[in-house]
Coordinates of C-alpha atoms in Angstrom, one line a residue:
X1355 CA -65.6 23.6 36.9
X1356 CA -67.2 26.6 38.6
X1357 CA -70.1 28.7 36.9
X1358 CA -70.6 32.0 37.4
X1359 CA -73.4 34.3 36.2
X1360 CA -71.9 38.3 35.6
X1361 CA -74.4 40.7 34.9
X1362 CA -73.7 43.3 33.0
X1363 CA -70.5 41.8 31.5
X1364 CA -69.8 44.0 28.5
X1365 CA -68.9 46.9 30.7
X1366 CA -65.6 48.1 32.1
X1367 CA -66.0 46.5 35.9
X1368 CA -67.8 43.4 34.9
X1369 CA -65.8 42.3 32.0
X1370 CA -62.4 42.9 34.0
X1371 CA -63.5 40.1 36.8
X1372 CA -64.8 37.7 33.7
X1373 CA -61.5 38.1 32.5
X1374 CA -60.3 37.1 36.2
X1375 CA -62.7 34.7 36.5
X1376 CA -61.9 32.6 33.0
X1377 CA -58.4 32.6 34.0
X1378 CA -59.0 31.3 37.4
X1379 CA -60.8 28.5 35.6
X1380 CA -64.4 29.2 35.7
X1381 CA -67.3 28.8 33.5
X1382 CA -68.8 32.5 32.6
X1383 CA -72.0 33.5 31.4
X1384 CA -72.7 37.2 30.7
X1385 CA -76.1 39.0 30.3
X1386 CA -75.7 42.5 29.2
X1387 CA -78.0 45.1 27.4
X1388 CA -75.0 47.1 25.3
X1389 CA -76.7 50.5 26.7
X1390 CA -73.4 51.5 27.7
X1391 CA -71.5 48.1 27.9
X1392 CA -69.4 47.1 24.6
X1393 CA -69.6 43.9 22.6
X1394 CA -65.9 44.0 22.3
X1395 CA -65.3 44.1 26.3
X1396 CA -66.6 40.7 26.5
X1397 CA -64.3 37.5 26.1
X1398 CA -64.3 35.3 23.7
X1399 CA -64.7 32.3 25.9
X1400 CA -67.7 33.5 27.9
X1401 CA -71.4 33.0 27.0
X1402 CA -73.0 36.3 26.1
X1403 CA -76.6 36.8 26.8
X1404 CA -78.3 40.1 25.1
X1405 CA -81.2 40.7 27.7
X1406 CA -82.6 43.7 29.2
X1407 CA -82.7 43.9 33.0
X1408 CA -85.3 46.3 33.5
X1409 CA -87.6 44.1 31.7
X1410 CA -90.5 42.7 33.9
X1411 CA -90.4 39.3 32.0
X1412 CA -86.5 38.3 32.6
X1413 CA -86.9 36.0 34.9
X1414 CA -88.6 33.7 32.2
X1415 CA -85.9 34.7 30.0
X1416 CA -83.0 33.8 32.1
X1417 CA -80.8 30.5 31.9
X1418 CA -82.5 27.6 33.3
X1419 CA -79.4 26.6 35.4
X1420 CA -77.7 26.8 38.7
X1421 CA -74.6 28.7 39.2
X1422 CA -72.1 28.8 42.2
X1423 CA -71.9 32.5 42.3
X1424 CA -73.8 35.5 40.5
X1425 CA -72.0 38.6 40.2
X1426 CA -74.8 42.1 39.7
X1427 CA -72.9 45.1 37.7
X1428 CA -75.8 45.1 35.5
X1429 CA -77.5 49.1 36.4
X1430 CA -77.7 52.4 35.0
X1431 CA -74.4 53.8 37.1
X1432 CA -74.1 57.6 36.4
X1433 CA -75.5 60.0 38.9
X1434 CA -75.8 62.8 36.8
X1435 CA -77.4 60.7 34.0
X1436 CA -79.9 59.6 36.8
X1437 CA -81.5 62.6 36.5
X1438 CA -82.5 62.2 32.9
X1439 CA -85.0 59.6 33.2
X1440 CA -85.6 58.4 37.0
X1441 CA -88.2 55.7 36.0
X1442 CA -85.7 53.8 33.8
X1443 CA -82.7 54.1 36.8
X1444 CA -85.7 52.8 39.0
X1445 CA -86.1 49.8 36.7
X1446 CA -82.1 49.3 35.7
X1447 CA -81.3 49.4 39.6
X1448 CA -83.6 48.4 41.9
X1449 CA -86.3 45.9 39.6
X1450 CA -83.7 44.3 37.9
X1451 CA -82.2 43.7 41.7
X1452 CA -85.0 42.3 42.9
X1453 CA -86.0 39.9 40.0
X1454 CA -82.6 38.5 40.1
X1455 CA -82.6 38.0 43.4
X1456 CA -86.0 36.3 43.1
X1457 CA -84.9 33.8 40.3
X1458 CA -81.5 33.1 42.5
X1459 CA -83.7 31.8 45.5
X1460 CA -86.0 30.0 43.0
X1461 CA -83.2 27.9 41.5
X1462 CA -80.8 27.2 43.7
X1463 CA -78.2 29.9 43.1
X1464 CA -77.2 31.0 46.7
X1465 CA -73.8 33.2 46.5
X1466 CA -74.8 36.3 45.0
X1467 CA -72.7 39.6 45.2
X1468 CA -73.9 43.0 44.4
X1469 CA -72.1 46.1 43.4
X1470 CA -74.0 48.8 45.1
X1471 CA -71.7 52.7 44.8
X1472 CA -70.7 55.3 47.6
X1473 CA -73.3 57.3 46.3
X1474 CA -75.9 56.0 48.7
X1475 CA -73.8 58.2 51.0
X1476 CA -74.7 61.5 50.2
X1477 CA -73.1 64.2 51.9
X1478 CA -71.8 63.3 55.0
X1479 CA -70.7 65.4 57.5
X1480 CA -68.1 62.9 59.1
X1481 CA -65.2 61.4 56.8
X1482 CA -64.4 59.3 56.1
X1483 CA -67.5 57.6 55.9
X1484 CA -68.1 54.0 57.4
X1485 CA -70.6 51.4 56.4
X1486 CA -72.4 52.7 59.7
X1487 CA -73.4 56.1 57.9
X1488 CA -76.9 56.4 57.7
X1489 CA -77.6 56.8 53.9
X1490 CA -78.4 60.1 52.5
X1491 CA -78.2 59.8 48.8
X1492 CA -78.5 63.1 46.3
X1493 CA -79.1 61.1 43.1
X1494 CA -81.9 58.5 41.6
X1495 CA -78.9 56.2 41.1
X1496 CA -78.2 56.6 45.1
X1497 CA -81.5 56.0 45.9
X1498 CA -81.7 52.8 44.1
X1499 CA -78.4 51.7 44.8
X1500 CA -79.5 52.0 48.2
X1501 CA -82.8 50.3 48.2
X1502 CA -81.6 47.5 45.9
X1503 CA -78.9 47.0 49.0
X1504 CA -82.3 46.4 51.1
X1505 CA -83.7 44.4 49.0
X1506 CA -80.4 41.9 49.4
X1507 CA -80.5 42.4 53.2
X1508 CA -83.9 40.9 53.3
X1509 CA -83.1 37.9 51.0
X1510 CA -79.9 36.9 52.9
X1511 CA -82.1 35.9 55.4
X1512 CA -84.3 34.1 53.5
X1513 CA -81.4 32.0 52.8
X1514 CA -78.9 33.8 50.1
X1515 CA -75.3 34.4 50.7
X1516 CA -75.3 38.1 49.9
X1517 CA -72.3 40.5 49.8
X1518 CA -73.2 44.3 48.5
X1519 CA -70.0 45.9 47.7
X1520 CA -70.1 49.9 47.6
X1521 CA -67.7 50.9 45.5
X1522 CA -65.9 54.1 45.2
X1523 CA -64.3 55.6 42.3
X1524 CA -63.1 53.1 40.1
X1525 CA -60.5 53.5 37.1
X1526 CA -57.7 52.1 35.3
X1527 CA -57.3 50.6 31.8
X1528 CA -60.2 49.6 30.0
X1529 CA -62.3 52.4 30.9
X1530 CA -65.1 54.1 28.3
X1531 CA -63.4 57.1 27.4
X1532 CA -66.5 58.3 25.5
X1533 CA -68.3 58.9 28.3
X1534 CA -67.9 62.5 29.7
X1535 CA -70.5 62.0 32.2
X1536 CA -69.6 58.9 34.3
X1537 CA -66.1 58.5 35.4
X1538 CA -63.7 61.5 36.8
X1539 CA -60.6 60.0 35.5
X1540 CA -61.5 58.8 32.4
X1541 CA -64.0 62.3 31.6
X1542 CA -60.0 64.1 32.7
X1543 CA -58.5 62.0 30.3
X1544 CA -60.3 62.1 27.6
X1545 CA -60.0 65.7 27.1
X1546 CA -55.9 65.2 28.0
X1547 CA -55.8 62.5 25.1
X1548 CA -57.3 64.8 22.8
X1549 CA -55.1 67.8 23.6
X1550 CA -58.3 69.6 24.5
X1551 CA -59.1 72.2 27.7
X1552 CA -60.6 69.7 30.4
X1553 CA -64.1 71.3 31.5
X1554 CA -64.6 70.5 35.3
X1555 CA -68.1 70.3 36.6
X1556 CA -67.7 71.6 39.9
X1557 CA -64.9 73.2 42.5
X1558 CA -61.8 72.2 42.0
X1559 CA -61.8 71.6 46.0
X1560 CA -64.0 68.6 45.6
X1561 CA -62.6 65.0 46.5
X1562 CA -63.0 61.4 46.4
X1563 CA -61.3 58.2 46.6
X1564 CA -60.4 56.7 43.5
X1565 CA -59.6 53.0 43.4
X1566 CA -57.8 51.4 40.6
X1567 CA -59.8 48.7 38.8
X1568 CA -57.3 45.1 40.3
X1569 CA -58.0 46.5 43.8
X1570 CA -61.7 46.3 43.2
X1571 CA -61.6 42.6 41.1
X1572 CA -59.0 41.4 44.0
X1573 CA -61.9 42.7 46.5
X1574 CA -64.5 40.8 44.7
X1575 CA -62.7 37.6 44.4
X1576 CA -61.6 37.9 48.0
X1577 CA -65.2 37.9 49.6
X1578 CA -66.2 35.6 47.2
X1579 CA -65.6 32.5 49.1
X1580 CA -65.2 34.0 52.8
X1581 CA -68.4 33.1 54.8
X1582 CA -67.6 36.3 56.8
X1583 CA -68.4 38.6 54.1
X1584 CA -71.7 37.3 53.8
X1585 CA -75.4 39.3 54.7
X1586 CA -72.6 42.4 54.9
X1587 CA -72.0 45.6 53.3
X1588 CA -68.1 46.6 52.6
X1589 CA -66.9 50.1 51.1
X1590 CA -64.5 49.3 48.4
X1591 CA -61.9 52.2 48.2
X1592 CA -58.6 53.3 48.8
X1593 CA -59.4 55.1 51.6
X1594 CA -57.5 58.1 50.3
X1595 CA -59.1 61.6 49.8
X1596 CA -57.8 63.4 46.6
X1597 CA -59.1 66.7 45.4
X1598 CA -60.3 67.5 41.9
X1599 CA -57.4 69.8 41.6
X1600 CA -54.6 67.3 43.0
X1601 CA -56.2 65.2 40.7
X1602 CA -55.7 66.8 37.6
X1603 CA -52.1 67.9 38.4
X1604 CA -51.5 64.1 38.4
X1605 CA -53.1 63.3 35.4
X1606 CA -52.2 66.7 33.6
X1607 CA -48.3 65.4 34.9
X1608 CA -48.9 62.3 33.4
X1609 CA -49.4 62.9 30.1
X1610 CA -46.3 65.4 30.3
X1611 CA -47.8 68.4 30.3
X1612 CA -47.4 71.7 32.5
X1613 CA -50.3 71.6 35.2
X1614 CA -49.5 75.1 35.5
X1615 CA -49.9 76.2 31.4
X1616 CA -52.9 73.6 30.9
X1617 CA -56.1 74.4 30.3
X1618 CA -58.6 73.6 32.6
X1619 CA -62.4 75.2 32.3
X1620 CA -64.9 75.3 35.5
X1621 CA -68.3 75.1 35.3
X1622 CA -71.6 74.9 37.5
X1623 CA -71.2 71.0 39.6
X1624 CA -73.7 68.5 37.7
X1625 CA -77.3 67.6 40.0
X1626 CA -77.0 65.8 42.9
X1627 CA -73.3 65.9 43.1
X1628 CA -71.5 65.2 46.5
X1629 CA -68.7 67.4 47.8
X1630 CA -66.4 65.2 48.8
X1631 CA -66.5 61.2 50.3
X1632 CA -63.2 59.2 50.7
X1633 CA -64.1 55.6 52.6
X1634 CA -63.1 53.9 55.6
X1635 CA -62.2 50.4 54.7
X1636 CA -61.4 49.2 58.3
X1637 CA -64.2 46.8 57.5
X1638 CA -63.6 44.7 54.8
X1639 CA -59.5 44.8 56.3
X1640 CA -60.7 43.2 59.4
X1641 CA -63.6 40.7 58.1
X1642 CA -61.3 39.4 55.3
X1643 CA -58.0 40.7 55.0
X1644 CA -58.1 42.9 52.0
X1645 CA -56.9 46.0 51.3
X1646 CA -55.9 48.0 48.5
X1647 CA -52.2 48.1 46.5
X1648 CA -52.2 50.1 44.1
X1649 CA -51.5 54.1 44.5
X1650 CA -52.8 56.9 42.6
X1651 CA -49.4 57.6 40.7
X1652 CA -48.6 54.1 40.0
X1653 CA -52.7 53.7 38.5
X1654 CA -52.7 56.6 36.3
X1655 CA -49.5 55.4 34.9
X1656 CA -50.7 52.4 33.6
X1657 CA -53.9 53.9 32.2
X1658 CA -52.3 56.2 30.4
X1659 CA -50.2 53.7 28.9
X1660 CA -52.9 51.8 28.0
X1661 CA -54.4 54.5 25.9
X1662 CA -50.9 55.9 24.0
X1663 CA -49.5 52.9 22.4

């Protein structure tokens, strides 16, 4: 039986590939701080672990085993919350990056795969945006998504097999809906589920590229194993730009309501927000075959009937 080590397991990513992961027959261990994770994410038949990364000591407090493959979601992932307290996104990010990197090399654990974010982007003047950018983060949380990615560079050559996977939007069932400041689907649909006006941070001419959650666990699982993913960097997205304003017609549609009759409230864009990013995925297609299958319409759909039962 295969062990794998997911950090941050009690959140809405992490937990989703555990799930994956105990059904394909592994052994799962889970470390997770319940900042913003959730006890109840977690499955019953993984090993739960309540330990802090940003703590300087974790390494001492980690399991004293090997594992075939470590999985890092563990971090602090709002850009807008970034800016509340920079020194703890420094330590969520990038320290508890480097420590676990450190206690992999020191014990044996050599597959490890790191969820970095699109936000190490920035603004980017060409779209969409390949892994040959040159990083311009706006936030804290880009920043240290972006030096944690160094950090991995430089240990897959002293003998790791690293993967950092940047991430795009993610959504889809399981999502915290409590959260209005992480998460542009869920924050829409939180205010749709409550019959409330949705306040938008930001023009409504804004876009990204939103990836449903089984396109980003089929991602994982697919680099997993392929020795061409390793010491490399892959976007993660659907490679689709949709506007704010698309955006919320869908959802608004969704739910059965008017677009044209709902309310919608604008208001000044949060710090360090980007304009617009949608990713070119021509990498991880041609290194190992994957690309995403789910579209916007059909994702939505199945989040929403996930949350009206």
């Amino acid at each position: 039986m295969r062990t794998a080590f997911v950090t941050g397991g009690a959140g809405f990513i992490g937990s989703c590939l555990a799930r994956k992961l105990l059904s394909d027959g592994w052994k799962v261990d889970i470390i997770d701080n319940l900042s913003t994770g959730d006890k109840a994410n977690i499955p019953e038949e993984a090993q739960f672990n309540l330990l802090d990364l940003s703590e300087s000591e974790l390494a001492t407090k980690l399991p004293a085993k090997k594992y075939d493959a470590i999985f890092h979601f563990a971090a602090q992932s709002s850009g807008e919350i970034s800016f509340d307290d920079p020194v703890y996104d420094l330590k969520t990010n990038c320290l508890s990056t480097v420590i676990l990197l450190d206690w992999c090399l020191k014990n044996g654990t050599d597959r490890f795969i790191n969820i970095s974010s699109m936000s190490i982007y920035g603004d980017q003047e060409n779209q969409p945006v390949s892994e040959n950018a040159v990083a311009n983060p706006n936030s804290f949380y880009g920043i240290g998504k972006y030096a944690s990615e160094r950090y991995v560079k430089i240990y897959s050559k002293l003998g790791l097999k690293t993967t950092s996977l940047r991430l795009f939007n993610v959504y889809g069932p399981g999502q915290n809906m409590k959260n209005l400041r992480q998460g542009m689907v869920s924050i829409y649909m939180a205010y749709l589920l409550k019959g409330e006006d949705i306040l938008v941070k930001g023009s409504p001419e804004r876009y990204r590229d939103l990836i449903y959650i089984d396109d980003v666990i089929s991602a994982i699982i697919a680099c997993l194993d392929n020795e061409y993913s390793y010491g490399k960097e892959f976007n993660v997205g659907s490679g689709i730009p949709t506007t704010v304003q698309e955006l919320l017609n869908a959802e608004i549609k969704a739910f059965g309501y008017d677009p044209e009759t709902y309310g919608i409230v604008f208001s000044d864009p949060t710090p360090g927000d980007m304009f617009g990013i949608n990713a070119d995925i021509s990498r991880i297609k041609d290194a190992i075959g994957w690309e995403p299958k789910v579209t916007l319409q059909q994702g939505l759909k199945a989040m929403v009937a996930s949350l009206i039962k």
